[in-house]
Amino acid sequence: MAKTGTTTQGLRTAIERSGYYPALVAEAVEAAVGGEPVASFLVHQETTFDANEVRRHVTVLVLTGTRFIVSHTDEQAADGNSPVPYATTSTESVHLERISSVVLSRVVANPESYRPGTLPREVVLTIGWGAVSRIDLEPAACADPNCEADHGYTGSTTADDLSLRVSEAGDGPDTVRQALAFAQSLSEATVAAR
């Protein structure tokens, strides 16, 4: 479930509607936002299956006039370190000029009959600011099919600090629209910050 909007009160309401430890999540996010006005936000709750356990996770993305704030909250089952279930929450604040990429991947059904404005069936929002990079390597080769020489490796580096997937089937069409709106707001803000 995702919610988006543009006010601090709207942000708190969206966090409360997610139903996922709202007091904990709201306190962490509001402390990170401080007194800055909220320009846009997206609250996304995700449920995953880990072995025999169901785990919930919430990501809150907030855009202010100068910063992009990301908050993650995860729940953990009781374990050897804690006899009771617990949650961990973290926030990161990134100045807009540090954001190096905003990638929005859209998956559309029946692309041959696509019409502008048609809602994608899913979107993946990937945001990079240089904290985490992924390196994909593969053996290099030459054009000679009989060559047995070692040509080393070739690859690419991709900024991959945050990746968030939202689908119409799993999250609903409103959530997909909200993710698209937040991505557009963030893209526009990063251009203005340069």
mmCIF file of C-alpha atoms in Angstrom:
data_model
loop_
_atom_site.group_PDB
_atom_site.id
_atom_site.type_symbol
_atom_site.label_atom_id
_atom_site.label_comp_id
_atom_site.label_asym_id
_atom_site.label_seq_id
_atom_site.Cartn_x
_atom_site.Cartn_y
_atom_site.Cartn_z
ATOM 1 C CA MET A 1 0.000 0.000 0.000
ATOM 2 C CA ALA A 2 1.467 3.390 -0.918
ATOM 3 C CA LYS A 3 0.288 6.879 -0.177
ATOM 4 C CA THR A 4 1.621 10.118 -1.585
ATOM 5 C CA GLY A 5 0.993 13.770 -0.912
ATOM 6 C CA THR A 6 2.507 17.117 -0.104
ATOM 7 C CA THR A 7 1.897 18.105 3.523
ATOM 8 C CA THR A 8 3.403 17.130 6.856
ATOM 9 C CA GLN A 9 -0.063 16.277 8.188
ATOM 10 C CA GLY A 10 -0.764 14.262 5.042
ATOM 11 C CA LEU A 11 2.497 12.403 5.624
ATOM 12 C CA ARG A 12 1.512 11.507 9.179
ATOM 13 C CA THR A 13 -1.959 10.415 8.013
ATOM 14 C CA ALA A 14 -0.444 8.180 5.308
ATOM 15 C CA ILE A 15 1.915 6.597 7.841
ATOM 16 C CA GLU A 16 -1.003 5.974 10.220
ATOM 17 C CA ARG A 17 -3.104 4.454 7.413
ATOM 18 C CA SER A 18 -0.329 2.014 6.577
ATOM 19 C CA GLY A 19 -0.958 0.537 10.029
ATOM 20 C CA TYR A 20 2.663 -0.500 10.369
ATOM 21 C CA TYR A 21 3.978 0.686 13.742
ATOM 22 C CA PRO A 22 2.747 4.204 12.947
ATOM 23 C CA ALA A 23 4.044 5.894 16.116
ATOM 24 C CA LEU A 24 7.558 4.502 15.596
ATOM 25 C CA VAL A 25 7.670 5.243 11.854
ATOM 26 C CA ALA A 26 6.176 8.747 12.203
ATOM 27 C CA GLU A 27 8.579 9.739 14.976
ATOM 28 C CA ALA A 28 11.631 8.638 12.961
ATOM 29 C CA VAL A 29 10.462 10.330 9.754
ATOM 30 C CA GLU A 30 9.371 13.556 11.448
ATOM 31 C CA ALA A 31 12.721 13.810 13.277
ATOM 32 C CA ALA A 32 14.542 13.483 9.945
ATOM 33 C CA VAL A 33 12.296 16.037 8.201
ATOM 34 C CA GLY A 34 12.679 18.529 11.050
ATOM 35 C CA GLY A 35 10.973 21.839 10.372
ATOM 36 C CA GLU A 36 11.264 21.688 6.588
ATOM 37 C CA PRO A 37 8.048 21.755 4.572
ATOM 38 C CA VAL A 38 7.200 18.495 2.816
ATOM 39 C CA ALA A 39 7.037 18.851 -0.976
ATOM 40 C CA SER A 40 6.045 15.244 -1.734
ATOM 41 C CA PHE A 41 6.085 11.811 -0.112
ATOM 42 C CA LEU A 42 5.415 8.154 -0.747
ATOM 43 C CA VAL A 43 4.627 5.536 1.903
ATOM 44 C CA HIS A 44 5.000 1.946 0.713
ATOM 45 C CA GLN A 45 4.302 -1.121 2.835
ATOM 46 C CA GLU A 46 5.518 -4.486 1.631
ATOM 47 C CA THR A 47 4.923 -7.976 2.984
ATOM 48 C CA THR A 48 7.477 -10.679 2.211
ATOM 49 C CA PHE A 49 7.778 -14.347 3.005
ATOM 50 C CA ASP A 50 11.064 -15.429 4.583
ATOM 51 C CA ALA A 51 11.288 -19.224 5.054
ATOM 52 C CA ASN A 52 8.404 -19.954 7.426
ATOM 53 C CA GLU A 53 7.834 -16.352 8.492
ATOM 54 C CA VAL A 54 5.818 -13.453 7.153
ATOM 55 C CA ARG A 55 7.727 -10.176 7.441
ATOM 56 C CA ARG A 56 6.499 -6.675 6.930
ATOM 57 C CA HIS A 57 8.536 -3.703 5.815
ATOM 58 C CA VAL A 58 7.653 -0.076 5.241
ATOM 59 C CA THR A 59 9.585 2.466 3.207
ATOM 60 C CA VAL A 60 8.799 6.166 3.502
ATOM 61 C CA LEU A 61 10.221 8.544 0.890
ATOM 62 C CA VAL A 62 10.018 12.276 1.582
ATOM 63 C CA LEU A 63 10.983 15.181 -0.638
ATOM 64 C CA THR A 64 11.606 18.604 0.890
ATOM 65 C CA GLY A 65 12.901 21.730 -0.806
ATOM 66 C CA THR A 66 16.519 20.703 -0.165
ATOM 67 C CA ARG A 67 16.582 17.000 0.730
ATOM 68 C CA PHE A 68 15.431 13.515 -0.146
ATOM 69 C CA ILE A 69 14.731 11.463 2.982
ATOM 70 C CA VAL A 70 14.350 7.703 2.982
ATOM 71 C CA SER A 71 13.183 5.689 5.961
ATOM 72 C CA HIS A 72 13.019 1.905 6.301
ATOM 73 C CA THR A 73 11.345 0.009 9.114
ATOM 74 C CA ASP A 74 11.511 -3.771 9.413
ATOM 75 C CA GLU A 75 10.100 -6.133 11.983
ATOM 76 C CA GLN A 76 12.129 -9.023 13.343
ATOM 77 C CA ALA A 77 11.016 -12.149 15.151
ATOM 78 C CA ALA A 78 12.374 -13.038 18.574
ATOM 79 C CA ASP A 79 15.847 -14.528 18.275
ATOM 80 C CA GLY A 80 18.941 -15.352 20.305
ATOM 81 C CA ASN A 81 19.590 -11.642 20.921
ATOM 82 C CA SER A 82 16.045 -10.680 21.841
ATOM 83 C CA PRO A 83 13.421 -12.845 23.543
ATOM 84 C CA VAL A 84 10.625 -10.676 22.082
ATOM 85 C CA PRO A 85 9.877 -9.467 18.533
ATOM 86 C CA TYR A 86 11.390 -6.103 17.677
ATOM 87 C CA ALA A 87 11.532 -3.524 14.891
ATOM 88 C CA THR A 88 14.421 -1.590 13.438
ATOM 89 C CA THR A 89 13.972 1.761 11.781
ATOM 90 C CA SER A 90 16.512 3.923 9.986
ATOM 91 C CA THR A 91 16.434 7.213 8.139
ATOM 92 C CA GLU A 92 18.854 8.732 5.677
ATOM 93 C CA SER A 93 18.846 12.331 4.540
ATOM 94 C CA VAL A 94 20.390 13.150 1.162
ATOM 95 C CA HIS A 95 20.894 16.656 -0.222
ATOM 96 C CA LEU A 96 19.145 16.900 -3.585
ATOM 97 C CA GLU A 97 22.301 17.894 -5.449
ATOM 98 C CA ARG A 98 23.860 14.532 -4.423
ATOM 99 C CA ILE A 99 21.209 12.502 -6.237
ATOM 100 C CA SER A 100 22.913 11.242 -9.357
ATOM 101 C CA SER A 101 20.098 9.258 -10.915
ATOM 102 C CA VAL A 102 16.367 8.741 -10.770
ATOM 103 C CA VAL A 103 15.414 5.724 -12.874
ATOM 104 C CA LEU A 104 11.792 4.843 -13.450
ATOM 105 C CA SER A 105 11.166 1.535 -15.203
ATOM 106 C CA ARG A 106 7.642 0.958 -16.492
ATOM 107 C CA VAL A 107 6.156 -2.406 -17.405
ATOM 108 C CA VAL A 108 3.221 -2.144 -19.806
ATOM 109 C CA ALA A 109 0.954 -4.871 -21.130
ATOM 110 C CA ASN A 110 0.242 -5.104 -24.857
ATOM 111 C CA PRO A 111 2.789 -2.480 -25.912
ATOM 112 C CA GLU A 112 1.609 -2.641 -29.534
ATOM 113 C CA SER A 113 -1.653 -0.987 -28.494
ATOM 114 C CA TYR A 114 -0.204 1.378 -25.872
ATOM 115 C CA ARG A 115 -1.859 4.778 -25.621
ATOM 116 C CA PRO A 116 -0.278 7.752 -23.835
ATOM 117 C CA GLY A 117 -1.587 8.030 -20.301
ATOM 118 C CA THR A 118 -2.228 4.292 -19.923
ATOM 119 C CA LEU A 119 -1.168 3.160 -16.471
ATOM 120 C CA PRO A 120 1.789 0.744 -16.394
ATOM 121 C CA ARG A 121 1.071 -2.561 -14.676
ATOM 122 C CA GLU A 122 4.154 -2.023 -12.531
ATOM 123 C CA VAL A 123 6.907 0.514 -11.951
ATOM 124 C CA VAL A 124 10.330 0.225 -10.379
ATOM 125 C CA LEU A 125 11.812 3.419 -8.966
ATOM 126 C CA THR A 126 15.594 3.284 -8.521
ATOM 127 C CA ILE A 127 17.382 6.236 -6.936
ATOM 128 C CA GLY A 128 21.147 6.636 -6.734
ATOM 129 C CA TRP A 129 23.202 9.070 -4.703
ATOM 130 C CA GLY A 130 26.516 7.254 -4.467
ATOM 131 C CA ALA A 131 26.195 5.438 -1.167
ATOM 132 C CA VAL A 132 25.762 1.986 -2.762
ATOM 133 C CA SER A 133 26.888 0.787 -6.182
ATOM 134 C CA ARG A 134 26.443 -2.565 -7.835
ATOM 135 C CA ILE A 135 29.167 -4.013 -10.045
ATOM 136 C CA ASP A 136 28.189 -6.577 -12.678
ATOM 137 C CA LEU A 137 31.182 -8.446 -14.127
ATOM 138 C CA GLU A 138 31.469 -11.084 -16.811
ATOM 139 C CA PRO A 139 34.413 -12.697 -18.587
ATOM 140 C CA ALA A 140 35.573 -10.676 -21.572
ATOM 141 C CA ALA A 141 35.856 -12.431 -24.919
ATOM 142 C CA CYS A 142 37.065 -11.729 -28.418
ATOM 143 C CA ALA A 143 35.442 -12.426 -31.790
ATOM 144 C CA ASP A 144 37.543 -15.554 -32.440
ATOM 145 C CA PRO A 145 35.439 -18.594 -31.420
ATOM 146 C CA ASN A 146 38.604 -20.739 -31.109
ATOM 147 C CA CYS A 147 40.480 -18.293 -28.865
ATOM 148 C CA GLU A 148 41.430 -19.687 -25.469
ATOM 149 C CA ALA A 149 43.211 -16.594 -24.152
ATOM 150 C CA ASP A 150 42.217 -14.922 -20.913
ATOM 151 C CA HIS A 151 40.796 -11.519 -21.863
ATOM 152 C CA GLY A 152 40.065 -10.456 -18.298
ATOM 153 C CA TYR A 153 36.679 -9.137 -17.307
ATOM 154 C CA THR A 154 34.269 -6.525 -18.520
ATOM 155 C CA GLY A 155 31.383 -5.026 -16.635
ATOM 156 C CA SER A 156 29.427 -2.057 -15.475
ATOM 157 C CA THR A 157 28.782 -0.139 -12.296
ATOM 158 C CA THR A 158 25.250 0.928 -11.441
ATOM 159 C CA ALA A 159 24.107 3.298 -8.712
ATOM 160 C CA ASP A 160 21.681 1.246 -6.674
ATOM 161 C CA ASP A 161 21.029 2.975 -3.368
ATOM 162 C CA LEU A 162 17.275 2.401 -3.375
ATOM 163 C CA SER A 163 14.975 0.341 -5.528
ATOM 164 C CA LEU A 164 11.229 0.275 -4.916
ATOM 165 C CA ARG A 165 8.788 -1.881 -6.934
ATOM 166 C CA VAL A 166 5.081 -1.117 -7.071
ATOM 167 C CA SER A 167 2.606 -3.179 -9.086
ATOM 168 C CA GLU A 168 -1.021 -2.756 -10.034
ATOM 169 C CA ALA A 169 -1.784 -6.397 -9.152
ATOM 170 C CA GLY A 170 -0.129 -6.296 -5.732
ATOM 171 C CA ASP A 171 -0.593 -2.672 -4.656
ATOM 172 C CA GLY A 172 -3.465 -1.347 -6.771
ATOM 173 C CA PRO A 173 -3.667 1.239 -9.547
ATOM 174 C CA ASP A 174 -3.706 4.216 -7.149
ATOM 175 C CA THR A 175 -0.378 3.120 -5.720
ATOM 176 C CA VAL A 176 1.158 2.933 -9.187
ATOM 177 C CA ARG A 177 -0.117 6.468 -9.910
ATOM 178 C CA GLN A 178 1.313 7.692 -6.602
ATOM 179 C CA ALA A 179 4.721 6.175 -7.325
ATOM 180 C CA LEU A 180 4.742 7.837 -10.760
ATOM 181 C CA ALA A 181 3.835 11.201 -9.187
ATOM 182 C CA PHE A 182 6.570 10.937 -6.561
ATOM 183 C CA ALA A 183 9.156 9.935 -9.186
ATOM 184 C CA GLN A 184 8.229 12.952 -11.300
ATOM 185 C CA SER A 185 8.454 15.308 -8.302
ATOM 186 C CA LEU A 186 11.860 13.911 -7.354
ATOM 187 C CA SER A 187 13.168 14.144 -10.933
ATOM 188 C CA GLU A 188 12.044 17.755 -11.194
ATOM 189 C CA ALA A 189 13.576 18.625 -7.822
ATOM 190 C CA THR A 190 16.962 17.147 -8.734
ATOM 191 C CA VAL A 191 17.076 19.225 -11.918
ATOM 192 C CA ALA A 192 16.206 22.386 -9.992
ATOM 193 C CA ALA A 193 18.912 21.638 -7.389
ATOM 194 C CA ARG A 194 21.734 21.671 -9.945
#
